[in-house]
Amino acid sequence: MTDFATMPLPAQPSVVAPDGSDVRVLLGLPGGGMAHFELAAGRVAKAVTHRSVEELWFVVAGRGQMWRRQGEREEIVELVPGVCLSIPLGTHFQFRAAATEAVAAVAITLPPWPGADEAVPVAGPWPASAG
């Protein structure tokens, strides 16, 4: 049996994600992990796809946009507090913060994040500035 755990949101980022966003690693269980992602105002993350994980994101603060592509299907969605979105395995994605405010989301990664080589660079719609 896995012990239950409690923790506050770390004051400082734990790591910089392969896409260039600041990550505060939260708790995890054998089936998945949780993290808080933040991208500073005016910044654009690198476009990536994942080798083996899927993610669910819930926007908690700020504004931005998320681009996602699966084969021929492609869309850009607005990131505002209260929006929840999925990043299924094989999805190409990129996000950016609004020019005047950061964007922050809490995400669940299924299964847990295996390491930095999980994210593979892909072509996205915007030039990256983060990372």
PDB file of C-alpha atoms in Angstrom:
ATOM      1  CA  MET A   1       0.000   0.000   0.000  1.00  0.00           C
ATOM      2  CA  THR A   2       1.277   3.478  -0.900  1.00  0.00           C
ATOM      3  CA  ASP A   3       1.354   6.006   1.926  1.00  0.00           C
ATOM      4  CA  PHE A   4      -0.760   9.114   1.501  1.00  0.00           C
ATOM      5  CA  ALA A   5       1.097  12.410   1.309  1.00  0.00           C
ATOM      6  CA  THR A   6       0.515  16.142   1.600  1.00  0.00           C
ATOM      7  CA  MET A   7       2.605  19.045   0.327  1.00  0.00           C
ATOM      8  CA  PRO A   8       2.319  22.747  -0.466  1.00  0.00           C
ATOM      9  CA  LEU A   9       3.021  24.191  -3.901  1.00  0.00           C
ATOM     10  CA  PRO A  10       6.817  24.737  -3.966  1.00  0.00           C
ATOM     11  CA  ALA A  11       7.798  28.428  -3.908  1.00  0.00           C
ATOM     12  CA  GLN A  12      10.379  27.930  -6.670  1.00  0.00           C
ATOM     13  CA  PRO A  13      10.339  25.763  -9.806  1.00  0.00           C
ATOM     14  CA  SER A  14      11.733  22.257  -9.317  1.00  0.00           C
ATOM     15  CA  VAL A  15      12.903  21.959 -12.914  1.00  0.00           C
ATOM     16  CA  VAL A  16      12.552  23.461 -16.372  1.00  0.00           C
ATOM     17  CA  ALA A  17      10.479  21.215 -18.642  1.00  0.00           C
ATOM     18  CA  PRO A  18      11.829  20.115 -22.037  1.00  0.00           C
ATOM     19  CA  ASP A  19       9.407  22.641 -23.585  1.00  0.00           C
ATOM     20  CA  GLY A  20      10.950  25.481 -21.527  1.00  0.00           C
ATOM     21  CA  SER A  21       8.161  26.001 -18.981  1.00  0.00           C
ATOM     22  CA  ASP A  22       8.828  26.228 -15.244  1.00  0.00           C
ATOM     23  CA  VAL A  23       7.685  23.113 -13.376  1.00  0.00           C
ATOM     24  CA  ARG A  24       6.895  22.665  -9.717  1.00  0.00           C
ATOM     25  CA  VAL A  25       6.755  18.913  -9.188  1.00  0.00           C
ATOM     26  CA  LEU A  26       3.855  17.884  -6.978  1.00  0.00           C
ATOM     27  CA  LEU A  27       2.830  14.474  -5.704  1.00  0.00           C
ATOM     28  CA  GLY A  28       2.627  11.218  -7.575  1.00  0.00           C
ATOM     29  CA  LEU A  29       1.368   7.668  -7.284  1.00  0.00           C
ATOM     30  CA  PRO A  30       2.412   4.545  -9.170  1.00  0.00           C
ATOM     31  CA  GLY A  31      -0.154   5.291 -11.910  1.00  0.00           C
ATOM     32  CA  GLY A  32       0.614   8.961 -12.473  1.00  0.00           C
ATOM     33  CA  GLY A  33       2.152  12.206 -11.300  1.00  0.00           C
ATOM     34  CA  MET A  34       1.065  15.813 -10.866  1.00  0.00           C
ATOM     35  CA  ALA A  35       2.910  19.052 -11.548  1.00  0.00           C
ATOM     36  CA  HIS A  36       2.293  22.797 -11.777  1.00  0.00           C
ATOM     37  CA  PHE A  37       3.456  24.385 -15.050  1.00  0.00           C
ATOM     38  CA  GLU A  38       3.991  28.103 -15.565  1.00  0.00           C
ATOM     39  CA  LEU A  39       5.057  30.094 -18.587  1.00  0.00           C
ATOM     40  CA  ALA A  40       5.973  33.770 -18.133  1.00  0.00           C
ATOM     41  CA  ALA A  41       4.109  36.547 -19.921  1.00  0.00           C
ATOM     42  CA  GLY A  42       4.975  36.760 -23.603  1.00  0.00           C
ATOM     43  CA  ARG A  43       6.853  33.444 -23.626  1.00  0.00           C
ATOM     44  CA  VAL A  44       6.278  30.567 -26.069  1.00  0.00           C
ATOM     45  CA  ALA A  45       7.083  26.964 -25.127  1.00  0.00           C
ATOM     46  CA  LYS A  46       8.835  24.597 -27.525  1.00  0.00           C
ATOM     47  CA  ALA A  47       6.511  22.337 -29.538  1.00  0.00           C
ATOM     48  CA  VAL A  48       6.811  18.688 -28.467  1.00  0.00           C
ATOM     49  CA  THR A  49       5.164  15.286 -28.484  1.00  0.00           C
ATOM     50  CA  HIS A  50       5.556  12.616 -25.811  1.00  0.00           C
ATOM     51  CA  ARG A  51       6.960   9.123 -26.337  1.00  0.00           C
ATOM     52  CA  SER A  52       4.919   7.268 -23.700  1.00  0.00           C
ATOM     53  CA  VAL A  53       2.815   9.559 -21.475  1.00  0.00           C
ATOM     54  CA  GLU A  54      -0.530  11.305 -21.732  1.00  0.00           C
ATOM     55  CA  GLU A  55      -1.486  14.444 -19.810  1.00  0.00           C
ATOM     56  CA  LEU A  56      -4.540  16.214 -18.465  1.00  0.00           C
ATOM     57  CA  TRP A  57      -4.152  19.958 -17.864  1.00  0.00           C
ATOM     58  CA  PHE A  58      -6.287  22.301 -15.746  1.00  0.00           C
ATOM     59  CA  VAL A  59      -5.568  26.018 -16.111  1.00  0.00           C
ATOM     60  CA  VAL A  60      -5.413  27.749 -12.726  1.00  0.00           C
ATOM     61  CA  ALA A  61      -4.223  31.276 -13.581  1.00  0.00           C
ATOM     62  CA  GLY A  62      -3.421  33.694 -16.385  1.00  0.00           C
ATOM     63  CA  ARG A  63      -4.113  33.538 -20.098  1.00  0.00           C
ATOM     64  CA  GLY A  64      -2.583  31.885 -23.121  1.00  0.00           C
ATOM     65  CA  GLN A  65      -3.182  29.491 -25.992  1.00  0.00           C
ATOM     66  CA  MET A  66      -2.564  25.786 -26.590  1.00  0.00           C
ATOM     67  CA  TRP A  67      -2.026  24.287 -30.048  1.00  0.00           C
ATOM     68  CA  ARG A  68      -2.654  20.558 -30.461  1.00  0.00           C
ATOM     69  CA  ARG A  69      -2.388  18.308 -33.516  1.00  0.00           C
ATOM     70  CA  GLN A  70      -3.230  14.637 -34.073  1.00  0.00           C
ATOM     71  CA  GLY A  71      -2.714  13.626 -37.692  1.00  0.00           C
ATOM     72  CA  GLU A  72      -4.958  15.907 -39.775  1.00  0.00           C
ATOM     73  CA  ARG A  73      -6.880  17.272 -36.773  1.00  0.00           C
ATOM     74  CA  GLU A  74      -5.445  20.542 -35.474  1.00  0.00           C
ATOM     75  CA  GLU A  75      -6.760  23.258 -33.142  1.00  0.00           C
ATOM     76  CA  ILE A  76      -5.780  26.204 -30.976  1.00  0.00           C
ATOM     77  CA  VAL A  77      -7.686  26.651 -27.709  1.00  0.00           C
ATOM     78  CA  GLU A  78      -7.711  29.571 -25.303  1.00  0.00           C
ATOM     79  CA  LEU A  79      -6.095  28.896 -21.935  1.00  0.00           C
ATOM     80  CA  VAL A  80      -8.019  30.660 -19.168  1.00  0.00           C
ATOM     81  CA  PRO A  81      -8.698  29.632 -15.560  1.00  0.00           C
ATOM     82  CA  GLY A  82     -11.154  26.749 -15.406  1.00  0.00           C
ATOM     83  CA  VAL A  83     -10.263  25.201 -18.795  1.00  0.00           C
ATOM     84  CA  CYS A  84      -9.356  21.510 -18.701  1.00  0.00           C
ATOM     85  CA  LEU A  85      -7.776  19.786 -21.714  1.00  0.00           C
ATOM     86  CA  SER A  86      -6.243  16.491 -22.687  1.00  0.00           C
ATOM     87  CA  ILE A  87      -2.981  15.694 -24.442  1.00  0.00           C
ATOM     88  CA  PRO A  88      -3.387  12.083 -25.611  1.00  0.00           C
ATOM     89  CA  LEU A  89      -0.352   9.993 -26.537  1.00  0.00           C
ATOM     90  CA  GLY A  90       1.093  11.059 -29.885  1.00  0.00           C
ATOM     91  CA  THR A  91      -0.377  14.566 -29.811  1.00  0.00           C
ATOM     92  CA  HIS A  92       1.905  17.365 -30.998  1.00  0.00           C
ATOM     93  CA  PHE A  93       1.411  20.415 -28.772  1.00  0.00           C
ATOM     94  CA  GLN A  94       2.740  23.853 -27.943  1.00  0.00           C
ATOM     95  CA  PHE A  95       1.519  26.578 -25.629  1.00  0.00           C
ATOM     96  CA  ARG A  96       2.148  30.240 -25.141  1.00  0.00           C
ATOM     97  CA  ALA A  97       1.354  32.858 -22.523  1.00  0.00           C
ATOM     98  CA  ALA A  98      -0.478  36.090 -23.252  1.00  0.00           C
ATOM     99  CA  ALA A  99       1.749  39.107 -23.904  1.00  0.00           C
ATOM    100  CA  THR A 100       0.819  40.733 -20.585  1.00  0.00           C
ATOM    101  CA  GLU A 101       0.357  37.816 -18.175  1.00  0.00           C
ATOM    102  CA  ALA A 102       1.762  34.397 -17.382  1.00  0.00           C
ATOM    103  CA  VAL A 103      -0.276  31.234 -17.738  1.00  0.00           C
ATOM    104  CA  ALA A 104      -0.249  28.444 -15.142  1.00  0.00           C
ATOM    105  CA  ALA A 105      -1.783  24.968 -15.141  1.00  0.00           C
ATOM    106  CA  VAL A 106      -1.806  21.889 -12.964  1.00  0.00           C
ATOM    107  CA  ALA A 107      -1.264  18.716 -14.976  1.00  0.00           C
ATOM    108  CA  ILE A 108      -1.513  15.004 -14.355  1.00  0.00           C
ATOM    109  CA  THR A 109       0.893  12.781 -16.294  1.00  0.00           C
ATOM    110  CA  LEU A 110      -0.138   9.166 -16.918  1.00  0.00           C
ATOM    111  CA  PRO A 111       1.955   7.094 -16.296  1.00  0.00           C
ATOM    112  CA  PRO A 112       4.446   9.131 -14.225  1.00  0.00           C
ATOM    113  CA  TRP A 113       6.993  11.275 -16.100  1.00  0.00           C
ATOM    114  CA  PRO A 114       9.902   8.965 -17.042  1.00  0.00           C
ATOM    115  CA  GLY A 115      12.608  11.594 -17.702  1.00  0.00           C
ATOM    116  CA  ALA A 116      13.839  14.418 -19.921  1.00  0.00           C
ATOM    117  CA  ASP A 117      14.066  12.303 -23.102  1.00  0.00           C
ATOM    118  CA  GLU A 118      10.280  11.722 -22.950  1.00  0.00           C
ATOM    119  CA  ALA A 119       9.551  14.916 -24.905  1.00  0.00           C
ATOM    120  CA  VAL A 120      10.452  14.914 -28.599  1.00  0.00           C
ATOM    121  CA  PRO A 121      10.730  18.255 -30.461  1.00  0.00           C
ATOM    122  CA  VAL A 122       8.238  18.795 -33.301  1.00  0.00           C
ATOM    123  CA  ALA A 123       7.320  21.694 -35.581  1.00  0.00           C
ATOM    124  CA  GLY A 124       4.760  24.013 -34.043  1.00  0.00           C
ATOM    125  CA  PRO A 125       2.868  27.099 -35.168  1.00  0.00           C
ATOM    126  CA  TRP A 126       4.893  29.666 -33.180  1.00  0.00           C
ATOM    127  CA  PRO A 127       8.626  30.365 -32.787  1.00  0.00           C
ATOM    128  CA  ALA A 128       9.662  29.199 -29.307  1.00  0.00           C
ATOM    129  CA  SER A 129      11.143  31.654 -26.835  1.00  0.00           C
ATOM    130  CA  ALA A 130      11.213  29.515 -23.682  1.00  0.00           C
ATOM    131  CA  GLY A 131      13.957  27.151 -22.702  1.00  0.00           C
TER     132      GLY A 131
END
